[in-house]
Amino acid sequence: MKTLNASPIFTPISIGNVKLKNRLVVSPMVTVYCDPDGMATERFIVYHETKAKGGWGAIIVEDYAVDPLGRGFWTPGLWKDEQIQSHAELTERVHREGSKIIAQIYHCGRQTTPAVIGEQPVSASPLPCPVLGAIPRELTIPEIKKIVSQFGDTALRAKKAGFDGVEVHGAHGYLIAQFMSKYSNKRCDEYGGSLENRLRFPLEIIKDIREKCGPDFMIGFRISADEKVPGGRTIEETKTIAIKLEKQGIDALHVSAGTYESTWAIIPPMNITPGWIVNYAEEVKKVVNIPVMTVGRINDPFLAESILLSGKADLIAMGRPSLADPDLPNKFAKGQHDDIRHCIGCQQGCLETLFRNEPIRCLVNPTLGYEYLEELKKTEQPKNITVVGAGPAGLEAARTAALAGHKVTLYEQTDHFGGQFATGAIPPSKGDMSSFVSWLGNQIKKLGVDIQLNTKYTPAICDEEKPDVVIIATGATPNKPPISGIDGENVLNAEDVLLSKVSTNQKVVIAGGGMIGCETALYLASLGKEVTIVEMLPTIANDEEFTRRVLLLKNIEENHIEVITDAKITSINSNAVQIEKSQETINIPADTIVLALGMKSNNSLAQELEGKAPLKIIGDAIESRNALEATREGFLAGVEV
Ligand code: SF4
């Protein structure tokens, strides 16, 4: 097996007095695995322990609140001494596996809601967060002094709990960033106005931590190099700030980007180029002498390696890649690159759930967050398992069952893996989705799954093979409502269009403005077609994750795609679509109509196989939903057969 330990990734580095065995750092991500009082739960500890076993040089644990009123979600807390014990167990178990562990400490300021903290939020100025909306109360000077002291006290508790250091969260529009930026700080006292005044709050915090924790305690600082909002900070001022922070005694800078108003920059979706923040890190690195860490959809260790070789950063923070594959460093070290499961930037499990204040999950790693409950064990009674359907649910079921030691046969009636998920990778900016399908395909081949493509599974095959269990993962099929003319030759399905099974003429009307309709519209616009979307609801792409939706709507506008909302298609003929809008009937000229009107589950096979073998139905074959549910159900089906 090829060993890549010569890679710069595996060159140790010191941050202050803390020596890391390699350059890969788990960046802090809110998990909602702690209890409501900020205590570390077994779920939280095992989640981090799993990463430490995976070989990460350091883990930065997310958002330790310095005050219970400074939490945006159920983040961990070290605002009182009673919380030290549970987090001490966390640090001990992570250290035992060889990783360093750093507590990120924060106050979210206005980036919370009264629903989470039970009170009006506070901020530098009484300006609401443009996303969450609650109007904060402007902090008084004594209150500012109190929060400064809370940061120092929290850092000291982190030290007592065994953390190797703290990272002061000055990025992403949280309270420290609210003070630092002209975008959110409109104060006219000594904490507002000039850069010197806006920096007073973070500099006092660093001083307080240093005084309380001593000269040897590691202090890092996270900063948004560019806030990516009108009037927000840009890289030039960030460089000046970096120099001042270093002078104040920090040991490392972690260069990120964005605020809640530009969430796509904090947690960039698949539309954003991997490593897009690296050039900002390089700019910061030019003006400081302390280690600089970069972040931002660096989802491949080879990309991490090339950044280190370029000298643009000293450390690579990988958040979601560590969710997708906690063993990434060890696999890379052993040359098992094909086995690394890459984050695809879908946001389904780690962002959509988070913004519901629910524990995070991962679409490509269905065991994430369940490590404390489940361990995949080899079976002592191997069975013959048939899986029907090679979408994400079926592939994951086949992989898991084969890993457990069962003999698995996979039937798929088309000539390829992935189902709708593979089709979903075709529109512009969505190519990363295919990496998960190809990873699953490779894994099941390595595990010896018997793969039968181009084969429709029938009751006759079931009678002949007599499997012990049939897992039905037959997915969903497009809806086709009773509209006059819908069976015409000029009416096509979005899926067939994306798969290039059919081609459209020049003027296209897309029936349905959900995610599939919008992405198909973009795909056709990229081919030079004139496209109109007709949607019944007042807005489009409502089923799209919100960071991707922002970018999708922008793309639709930039591609001059016409959007007609609050409209119902009443009939279709050979050269037009008739719609009703505001009690008016309107004809829209169209050579081709593409249907994107949702999906319905396809589980007729279950009825055909009734009584022939024990059945398990999973994924969209139960009900059309997102792939996050499909892979989890696939995993559970593979475990429980
Ligand atoms: Fe990446 Fe999606 Fe998993 Fe989040 S849920 S870590 S974006 S693959």
XYZ file of C-alpha atoms and ligand atoms in Angstrom:
649
model
C 0.000 0.000 0.000
C 1.412 3.385 -0.998
C 2.204 5.655 1.939
C 1.895 9.395 1.533
C 3.418 10.392 4.841
C 5.975 12.443 2.887
C 3.129 14.818 1.995
C 3.374 18.309 3.567
C 0.052 17.427 5.172
C 1.958 15.192 7.580
C 4.638 17.716 8.535
C 4.046 18.607 12.186
C 3.441 22.238 13.093
C 3.285 24.202 16.336
C 0.611 26.749 17.173
C 2.082 28.593 20.118
C 3.200 25.777 22.384
C 0.818 23.210 20.918
C 2.399 20.748 18.508
C 0.079 19.170 15.920
C 1.083 15.888 14.271
C -0.273 17.036 10.890
C -1.827 20.039 9.117
C -5.428 18.806 8.873
C -7.769 20.457 11.355
C -11.461 19.816 11.897
C -13.072 23.223 11.632
C -15.803 24.008 14.150
C -19.326 23.083 13.065
C -22.423 23.337 15.198
C -23.758 19.845 15.858
C -26.646 20.326 18.327
C -25.382 17.163 20.060
C -24.954 18.816 23.466
C -27.810 18.987 25.913
C -29.823 22.204 26.311
C -27.606 23.220 29.241
C -24.429 23.028 27.141
C -23.131 19.791 28.695
C -21.202 17.304 26.557
C -23.326 14.218 25.908
C -22.054 10.760 25.011
C -23.218 11.450 21.435
C -21.081 14.616 21.313
C -18.020 12.903 22.793
C -18.130 9.820 20.550
C -18.623 12.033 17.484
C -15.337 13.846 18.278
C -13.589 10.678 19.420
C -14.372 9.103 16.029
C -12.596 11.977 14.282
C -9.602 11.723 16.604
C -9.367 8.038 15.684
C -9.506 9.134 12.030
C -6.168 10.926 12.380
C -6.961 14.667 12.420
C -4.132 16.848 13.736
C -6.513 18.972 15.780
C -10.229 19.342 16.336
C -11.713 22.776 16.955
C -14.917 22.209 18.885
C -17.662 24.590 17.969
C -19.148 27.636 19.599
C -18.637 27.287 23.345
C -21.000 29.961 24.573
C -19.527 32.378 27.098
C -23.045 33.286 28.204
C -26.277 31.277 27.826
C -27.835 34.371 26.201
C -25.080 34.302 23.596
C -26.139 31.070 21.928
C -27.660 30.782 18.467
C -28.460 27.093 18.872
C -27.962 24.442 21.529
C -24.207 24.797 21.327
C -21.819 23.540 24.019
C -21.198 25.844 26.952
C -18.491 26.699 29.431
C -20.214 29.659 31.017
C -20.248 28.019 34.459
C -17.925 25.734 36.403
C -20.474 22.889 36.523
C -19.956 22.406 32.765
C -16.229 21.673 33.041
C -16.532 18.010 34.040
C -18.426 16.728 30.977
C -16.093 18.582 28.609
C -13.040 17.289 30.487
C -14.167 13.790 29.535
C -14.333 14.941 25.909
C -10.768 16.294 25.907
C -9.405 13.229 27.673
C -10.949 10.829 25.160
C -9.794 12.883 22.160
C -6.252 13.172 23.555
C -6.185 9.416 24.075
C -6.570 9.026 20.295
C -3.706 11.423 19.521
C -5.455 14.615 18.359
C -5.222 18.071 19.885
C -8.494 19.696 20.869
C -9.294 23.414 20.875
C -12.435 25.091 22.202
C -13.908 27.771 19.982
C -15.468 30.371 22.279
C -18.190 32.719 21.124
C -21.097 35.011 21.752
C -23.573 35.157 18.879
C -24.928 38.631 19.654
C -27.754 39.498 17.271
C -27.389 36.276 15.265
C -29.929 34.434 17.373
C -33.625 34.668 18.071
C -35.606 35.238 21.277
C -37.047 31.747 20.629
C -33.602 30.223 21.307
C -32.391 32.391 24.205
C -35.733 33.461 25.682
C -34.771 37.153 25.674
C -34.042 40.016 23.325
C -30.579 39.520 21.746
C -27.773 42.052 22.284
C -25.325 43.616 19.854
C -22.937 46.486 19.241
C -25.849 48.475 17.797
C -29.622 47.930 17.668
C -29.623 46.645 14.088
C -31.424 43.351 13.380
C -29.649 40.454 11.741
C -30.988 40.633 8.159
C -31.662 36.877 8.202
C -33.083 36.193 11.684
C -34.750 39.547 12.138
C -34.913 40.100 15.910
C -33.986 43.676 16.868
C -31.139 43.515 19.393
C -30.553 45.786 22.355
C -27.396 47.916 22.209
C -24.915 46.802 24.865
C -23.964 49.328 27.552
C -20.293 49.846 28.438
C -20.575 47.871 31.731
C -22.249 45.035 29.803
C -19.404 45.037 27.259
C -16.857 44.837 30.093
C -18.803 41.935 31.574
C -18.761 39.993 28.283
C -15.003 40.634 27.909
C -14.553 39.054 31.306
C -16.889 36.167 30.389
C -14.604 35.328 27.447
C -11.596 35.185 29.794
C -13.480 33.085 32.337
C -14.672 30.689 29.630
C -11.133 30.297 28.278
C -9.931 29.492 31.790
C -12.651 26.845 32.166
C -11.560 25.420 28.783
C -8.014 25.224 30.095
C -9.236 23.476 33.265
C -11.245 21.056 31.096
C -8.039 20.024 29.327
C -8.371 21.879 26.028
C -5.050 22.636 24.321
C -6.201 26.149 23.540
C -9.117 28.336 22.518
C -10.172 29.907 19.260
C -11.893 33.272 19.728
C -14.735 33.384 17.220
C -14.393 36.758 15.560
C -15.871 35.650 12.222
C -19.242 34.993 10.573
C -21.070 38.040 11.913
C -21.161 36.950 15.572
C -20.852 39.465 18.417
C -17.110 40.142 18.084
C -17.523 40.559 14.324
C -20.544 42.798 14.982
C -18.216 45.121 16.910
C -15.369 44.894 14.401
C -17.378 45.738 11.279
C -18.736 49.113 10.144
C -21.556 47.070 8.626
C -23.030 46.296 12.047
C -21.321 48.703 14.482
C -22.813 52.213 14.394
C -21.750 53.211 17.920
C -20.387 56.686 18.614
C -18.526 55.836 21.852
C -15.081 54.281 22.403
C -16.318 50.944 20.985
C -17.471 52.335 17.617
C -16.403 54.570 14.764
C -12.674 54.283 14.063
C -10.987 50.947 13.468
C -9.117 51.424 16.737
C -12.433 51.742 18.586
C -14.116 48.855 16.740
C -11.164 46.632 17.652
C -11.264 47.548 21.338
C -13.688 44.724 22.178
C -11.680 41.825 20.616
C -8.356 43.213 21.851
C -9.699 43.485 25.407
C -10.962 39.906 25.130
C -7.540 38.592 24.043
C -5.861 40.534 26.874
C -8.298 39.148 29.430
C -7.784 35.547 28.220
C -4.017 35.948 28.288
C -4.080 37.361 31.816
C -6.344 34.588 33.102
C -4.840 31.628 31.203
C -1.160 32.546 31.181
C 1.480 33.120 28.508
C 1.644 29.481 27.346
C -2.033 28.938 26.626
C -2.790 28.816 22.901
C -5.146 31.516 21.620
C -6.363 31.413 18.027
C -8.673 33.892 16.329
C -11.165 33.252 13.541
C -11.921 36.116 11.195
C -13.994 36.687 8.071
C -11.509 38.066 5.554
C -14.385 39.439 3.507
C -17.905 39.656 4.897
C -19.439 39.491 1.416
C -22.211 41.954 2.261
C -22.689 45.535 1.067
C -20.799 47.783 3.489
C -19.066 44.833 5.139
C -15.356 44.451 5.784
C -13.065 43.545 2.904
C -9.595 42.023 2.846
C -7.689 45.318 3.091
C -9.064 46.171 6.535
C -8.766 42.509 7.550
C -5.012 42.635 6.911
C -4.680 45.661 9.189
C -6.702 43.857 11.849
C -4.537 40.732 11.511
C -1.405 42.745 12.321
C -3.056 44.241 15.421
C -4.348 40.849 16.607
C -0.886 39.332 16.297
C 0.568 42.222 18.297
C -2.016 41.532 20.988
C -0.614 38.027 21.382
C -2.712 35.552 19.428
C -0.989 32.377 18.227
C -2.865 31.630 14.976
C -5.370 33.124 12.558
C -8.154 31.096 11.000
C -9.260 32.913 7.844
C -12.879 32.369 6.809
C -15.528 34.608 5.186
C -19.124 35.809 5.425
C -21.861 36.668 7.919
C -25.364 35.212 8.261
C -26.459 37.547 5.478
C -23.956 35.769 3.253
C -24.351 32.264 4.699
C -23.250 30.787 1.363
C -19.763 32.166 2.211
C -19.681 30.628 5.700
C -20.840 27.205 4.546
C -20.349 27.252 0.782
C -22.620 24.878 -1.126
C -21.641 22.806 -4.145
C -22.056 25.860 -6.405
C -18.915 27.438 -4.902
C -15.405 26.586 -6.067
C -13.458 24.453 -3.562
C -10.787 26.410 -1.737
C -12.242 29.767 -2.723
C -10.978 31.515 0.465
C -7.346 30.450 0.023
C -6.255 33.679 -1.675
C -7.576 35.669 1.292
C -5.520 33.467 3.626
C -2.485 34.154 1.458
C -3.061 37.925 1.768
C -3.262 37.618 5.557
C -0.228 35.352 5.703
C 1.844 38.034 3.956
C 1.380 40.442 6.892
C 1.727 38.153 9.943
C 4.286 35.702 11.298
C 1.925 33.342 13.118
C 0.395 30.238 11.453
C -2.537 30.946 9.136
C -5.302 28.423 8.585
C -7.552 28.383 5.535
C -10.989 26.836 5.074
C -13.863 26.847 2.568
C -15.025 23.688 0.814
C -11.564 22.122 0.735
C -13.090 18.698 0.301
C -10.152 16.777 -1.122
C -6.820 16.112 0.628
C -4.972 16.566 -2.660
C -6.353 20.113 -2.800
C -5.233 20.576 0.810
C -1.798 19.324 -0.160
C -1.529 21.687 -3.131
C -2.472 24.660 -0.922
C 0.246 23.760 1.563
C 2.776 23.294 -1.257
C 1.851 26.722 -2.645
C 2.683 28.279 0.715
C -0.606 30.176 0.835
C -1.578 28.737 4.228
C 0.014 26.698 7.020
C -2.993 24.664 8.099
C -6.093 23.333 6.353
C -9.433 23.352 8.146
C -11.943 20.834 6.819
C -15.370 20.855 8.421
C -17.879 19.054 6.281
C -15.248 16.725 4.767
C -14.751 15.453 8.330
C -18.494 14.835 8.598
C -18.527 12.994 5.282
C -15.502 10.895 6.223
C -14.025 11.113 9.724
C -11.217 8.753 8.602
C -10.039 11.061 5.806
C -6.505 11.740 7.206
C -5.769 8.078 7.895
C -7.086 6.984 4.497
C -4.983 9.625 2.781
C -1.903 8.633 4.776
C -2.375 5.027 3.681
C -2.925 5.947 0.038
C -6.549 4.779 0.142
C -7.700 7.776 -1.826
C -10.503 5.967 -3.650
C -12.048 5.046 -0.320
C -12.399 8.644 0.888
C -16.045 9.672 0.873
C -16.195 13.294 -0.227
C -18.559 15.972 1.011
C -20.690 17.062 -1.948
C -21.768 20.440 -0.546
C -25.464 19.491 -0.522
C -26.202 21.168 2.862
C -29.104 18.777 3.498
C -27.846 17.177 6.687
C -25.475 19.722 8.191
C -27.211 23.031 7.483
C -30.928 22.512 6.855
C -31.253 20.456 10.044
C -29.074 22.892 11.987
C -31.309 25.824 11.146
C -34.170 23.838 12.655
C -31.976 23.539 15.820
C -31.895 19.757 15.283
C -28.851 17.454 15.531
C -26.854 17.497 12.323
C -26.600 14.552 9.954
C -24.839 13.868 6.653
C -26.276 12.730 3.354
C -23.194 10.765 2.327
C -22.348 9.457 5.818
C -25.522 8.024 7.327
C -23.744 7.020 10.538
C -22.814 10.608 11.426
C -24.205 11.517 14.819
C -25.202 7.915 15.487
C -21.678 6.632 16.215
C -22.601 6.309 19.904
C -25.494 3.974 19.072
C -24.357 1.859 16.190
C -21.360 -0.093 15.180
C -21.505 -2.116 12.009
C -20.652 -5.668 13.011
C -19.952 -8.685 10.839
C -22.877 -11.066 10.814
C -22.539 -14.624 11.999
C -25.449 -15.705 9.825
C -24.844 -14.463 6.268
C -28.006 -14.159 4.163
C -28.784 -13.809 0.481
C -29.960 -10.242 0.069
C -31.482 -8.772 -3.068
C -31.579 -5.016 -3.488
C -33.769 -3.600 -6.254
C -32.871 -0.105 -7.429
C -29.440 1.554 -7.602
C -30.266 5.039 -6.365
C -28.583 6.291 -3.173
C -30.909 4.236 -0.935
C -30.345 0.977 -2.798
C -26.598 1.499 -3.203
C -26.174 2.318 0.485
C -28.263 -0.707 1.493
C -26.153 -2.947 -0.770
C -22.899 -1.485 0.596
C -23.908 -1.835 4.231
C -25.289 -5.366 3.861
C -22.142 -6.454 2.021
C -19.937 -4.826 4.678
C -21.826 -6.826 7.283
C -20.903 -9.991 5.418
C -24.122 -10.809 3.538
C -24.186 -12.014 -0.061
C -25.785 -9.162 -1.984
C -27.242 -8.966 -5.482
C -28.217 -5.549 -6.821
C -30.739 -5.193 -9.645
C -31.109 -1.973 -11.630
C -33.271 -1.660 -14.712
C -31.221 1.151 -16.313
C -27.607 0.978 -17.413
C -26.242 3.186 -14.630
C -26.119 3.848 -10.900
C -27.642 6.806 -9.096
C -31.290 7.094 -10.179
C -32.655 10.630 -9.792
C -29.539 11.575 -7.821
C -27.345 10.986 -10.870
C -29.741 13.034 -12.994
C -29.589 15.777 -10.379
C -25.848 16.157 -11.044
C -26.432 17.263 -14.645
C -27.537 20.926 -14.260
C -24.764 23.533 -14.004
C -22.948 23.704 -10.608
C -24.221 20.318 -9.435
C -21.501 18.022 -10.719
C -20.219 17.132 -7.242
C -23.310 15.011 -6.665
C -21.956 12.396 -9.030
C -18.889 11.836 -6.826
C -21.079 10.179 -4.198
C -22.723 7.880 -6.744
C -19.348 6.844 -8.152
C -17.978 6.305 -4.621
C -20.905 4.028 -3.737
C -20.503 2.183 -7.039
C -16.782 1.612 -6.416
C -17.369 0.467 -2.873
C -19.986 -2.139 -3.768
C -17.750 -3.458 -6.542
C -14.866 -3.804 -4.078
C -17.186 -5.584 -1.654
C -18.141 -8.132 -4.286
C -21.802 -7.198 -4.719
C -23.286 -9.025 -7.714
C -24.419 -6.125 -9.919
C -27.154 -6.717 -12.495
C -27.641 -3.578 -14.587
C -30.209 -3.326 -17.405
C -32.283 -5.927 -15.582
C -35.860 -5.473 -14.420
C -36.427 -7.479 -11.255
C -39.559 -9.601 -11.518
C -41.516 -12.054 -9.341
C -40.149 -14.818 -11.586
C -36.546 -13.912 -10.669
C -37.561 -13.845 -7.009
C -39.124 -17.327 -7.338
C -35.966 -18.643 -8.943
C -33.392 -17.058 -6.628
C -35.356 -17.310 -3.376
C -33.528 -14.469 -1.540
C -33.769 -14.274 2.236
C -34.747 -10.591 2.015
C -35.629 -8.213 -0.828
C -34.889 -4.539 -0.237
C -37.060 -2.423 -2.505
C -35.449 0.888 -3.414
C -37.290 1.578 -6.648
C -37.495 5.328 -6.149
C -40.152 7.623 -7.543
C -41.623 8.564 -10.906
C -42.729 11.975 -12.219
C -46.233 13.239 -11.505
C -48.462 13.781 -14.511
C -51.655 15.644 -13.570
C -54.758 15.562 -15.810
C -54.165 18.663 -17.950
C -55.602 18.878 -21.464
C -52.805 18.202 -23.976
C -50.339 16.752 -21.442
C -49.887 13.614 -23.566
C -48.881 15.628 -26.635
C -45.639 14.934 -28.508
C -44.264 18.324 -27.467
C -44.565 17.467 -23.740
C -41.427 15.980 -22.137
C -40.254 15.006 -18.656
C -37.489 17.011 -16.961
C -35.560 13.828 -16.204
C -35.569 12.731 -19.869
C -34.385 16.199 -20.904
C -31.516 16.187 -18.389
C -30.476 12.687 -19.447
C -30.461 13.857 -23.104
C -32.932 11.113 -23.996
C -34.955 13.792 -25.773
C -34.255 17.298 -26.997
C -36.375 20.404 -26.847
C -37.094 23.044 -29.437
C -36.138 26.701 -28.944
C -39.032 28.084 -26.894
C -39.520 26.046 -23.748
C -42.051 26.340 -20.942
C -41.145 24.506 -17.746
C -44.270 23.412 -15.874
C -43.327 23.600 -12.198
C -40.906 25.957 -10.464
C -39.565 23.636 -7.790
C -35.862 22.808 -7.580
C -35.988 20.332 -10.481
C -37.902 22.766 -12.695
C -35.519 25.636 -11.923
C -32.393 23.564 -12.455
C -33.758 22.131 -15.712
C -34.508 25.696 -16.814
C -30.907 26.692 -16.110
C -29.607 23.659 -17.947
C -31.701 24.528 -21.022
C -30.725 28.204 -20.824
C -27.073 27.088 -20.834
C -27.856 25.417 -24.190
C -29.197 28.702 -25.550
C -32.941 27.953 -25.232
C -35.538 30.617 -24.410
C -37.076 29.400 -21.174
C -40.149 30.354 -19.130
C -40.986 28.801 -15.761
C -44.648 28.580 -14.719
C -45.276 27.989 -11.015
C -48.512 27.816 -8.994
C -46.969 29.196 -5.791
C -45.969 32.856 -5.251
C -42.241 31.960 -5.272
C -39.993 29.397 -6.929
C -37.392 26.853 -5.736
C -39.072 26.591 -2.351
C -37.823 23.016 -1.913
C -34.197 24.073 -2.444
C -31.812 24.436 0.508
C -31.526 28.144 1.319
C -27.844 28.867 0.541
C -28.207 27.133 -2.805
C -31.561 28.794 -3.403
C -29.952 32.248 -3.155
C -27.435 31.297 -5.851
C -30.050 29.483 -7.964
C -32.363 32.522 -8.063
C -29.419 34.751 -8.998
C -28.493 32.388 -11.845
C -32.064 32.336 -13.099
C -32.094 36.109 -13.227
C -28.673 36.333 -14.883
C -29.743 33.806 -17.533
C -32.857 35.876 -18.382
C -35.227 33.027 -17.608
C -38.769 34.359 -17.400
C -40.618 33.351 -14.231
C -44.426 33.426 -13.959
C -45.720 32.658 -10.450
C -49.236 32.310 -8.969
C -50.202 30.732 -12.282
C -51.970 27.499 -13.159
C -51.511 25.655 -16.451
C -54.976 24.871 -17.814
C -54.143 23.386 -21.211
C -51.312 22.631 -23.620
C -51.377 22.656 -27.401
C -48.754 22.246 -30.113
C -47.428 25.800 -29.945
C -48.554 27.307 -26.628
C -49.382 26.780 -22.991
C -52.544 28.295 -21.608
C -52.376 29.568 -18.039
C -54.691 31.242 -15.559
C -53.201 34.083 -13.549
C -55.060 36.716 -11.562
C -58.345 35.466 -13.092
C -57.000 36.090 -16.580
C -56.329 33.507 -19.264
C -52.965 33.961 -20.964
C -51.317 32.047 -23.819
C -47.542 31.585 -23.610
C -45.922 30.580 -26.907
C -43.948 27.329 -26.499
C -42.505 24.702 -28.869
C -41.760 22.328 -26.003
C -43.264 21.887 -22.538
C -41.100 20.230 -19.879
C -42.922 18.738 -16.893
C -41.351 19.212 -13.456
C -44.438 18.751 -11.312
C -43.037 16.647 -8.487
C -42.590 12.936 -7.966
C -44.678 10.074 -6.603
C -43.349 6.907 -5.000
C -42.880 3.845 -7.159
C -43.501 0.748 -5.031
C -45.643 -1.458 -7.279
C -42.952 -4.153 -7.043
C -43.774 -4.601 -3.358
C -47.304 -5.680 -4.256
C -46.016 -8.030 -6.947
C -43.603 -9.704 -4.499
C -46.045 -9.956 -1.603
C -45.689 -13.383 0.069
C -42.656 -14.430 -1.992
C -39.929 -13.106 0.338
C -39.563 -10.822 3.362
C -39.584 -7.250 1.997
C -38.094 -3.961 3.161
C -39.140 -0.779 1.371
C -36.794 2.210 1.611
C -36.172 5.685 0.217
C -38.486 7.357 -2.258
C -40.251 4.035 -2.817
C -41.959 4.793 0.524
C -42.524 8.483 -0.148
C -40.731 11.009 -2.343
C -38.256 12.872 -0.076
C -34.654 14.054 -0.103
C -31.570 11.846 -0.386
C -30.621 12.444 3.267
C -33.492 10.173 4.279
C -32.751 7.736 1.453
C -29.169 7.011 2.522
C -30.096 6.709 6.197
C -32.871 4.250 5.367
C -30.496 2.385 3.044
C -27.941 2.067 5.842
C -30.511 0.864 8.368
C -31.947 -1.657 5.912
C -28.445 -3.021 5.279
C -27.777 -3.312 9.027
C -31.111 -4.814 9.977
C -31.545 -7.519 7.301
Fe -21.369 17.626 2.973
Fe -23.961 17.293 2.437
Fe -22.743 15.795 4.297
Fe -23.199 18.375 4.750
S -24.751 16.786 4.467
S -21.308 17.252 5.162
S -22.876 19.244 2.727
S -22.319 15.831 2.092
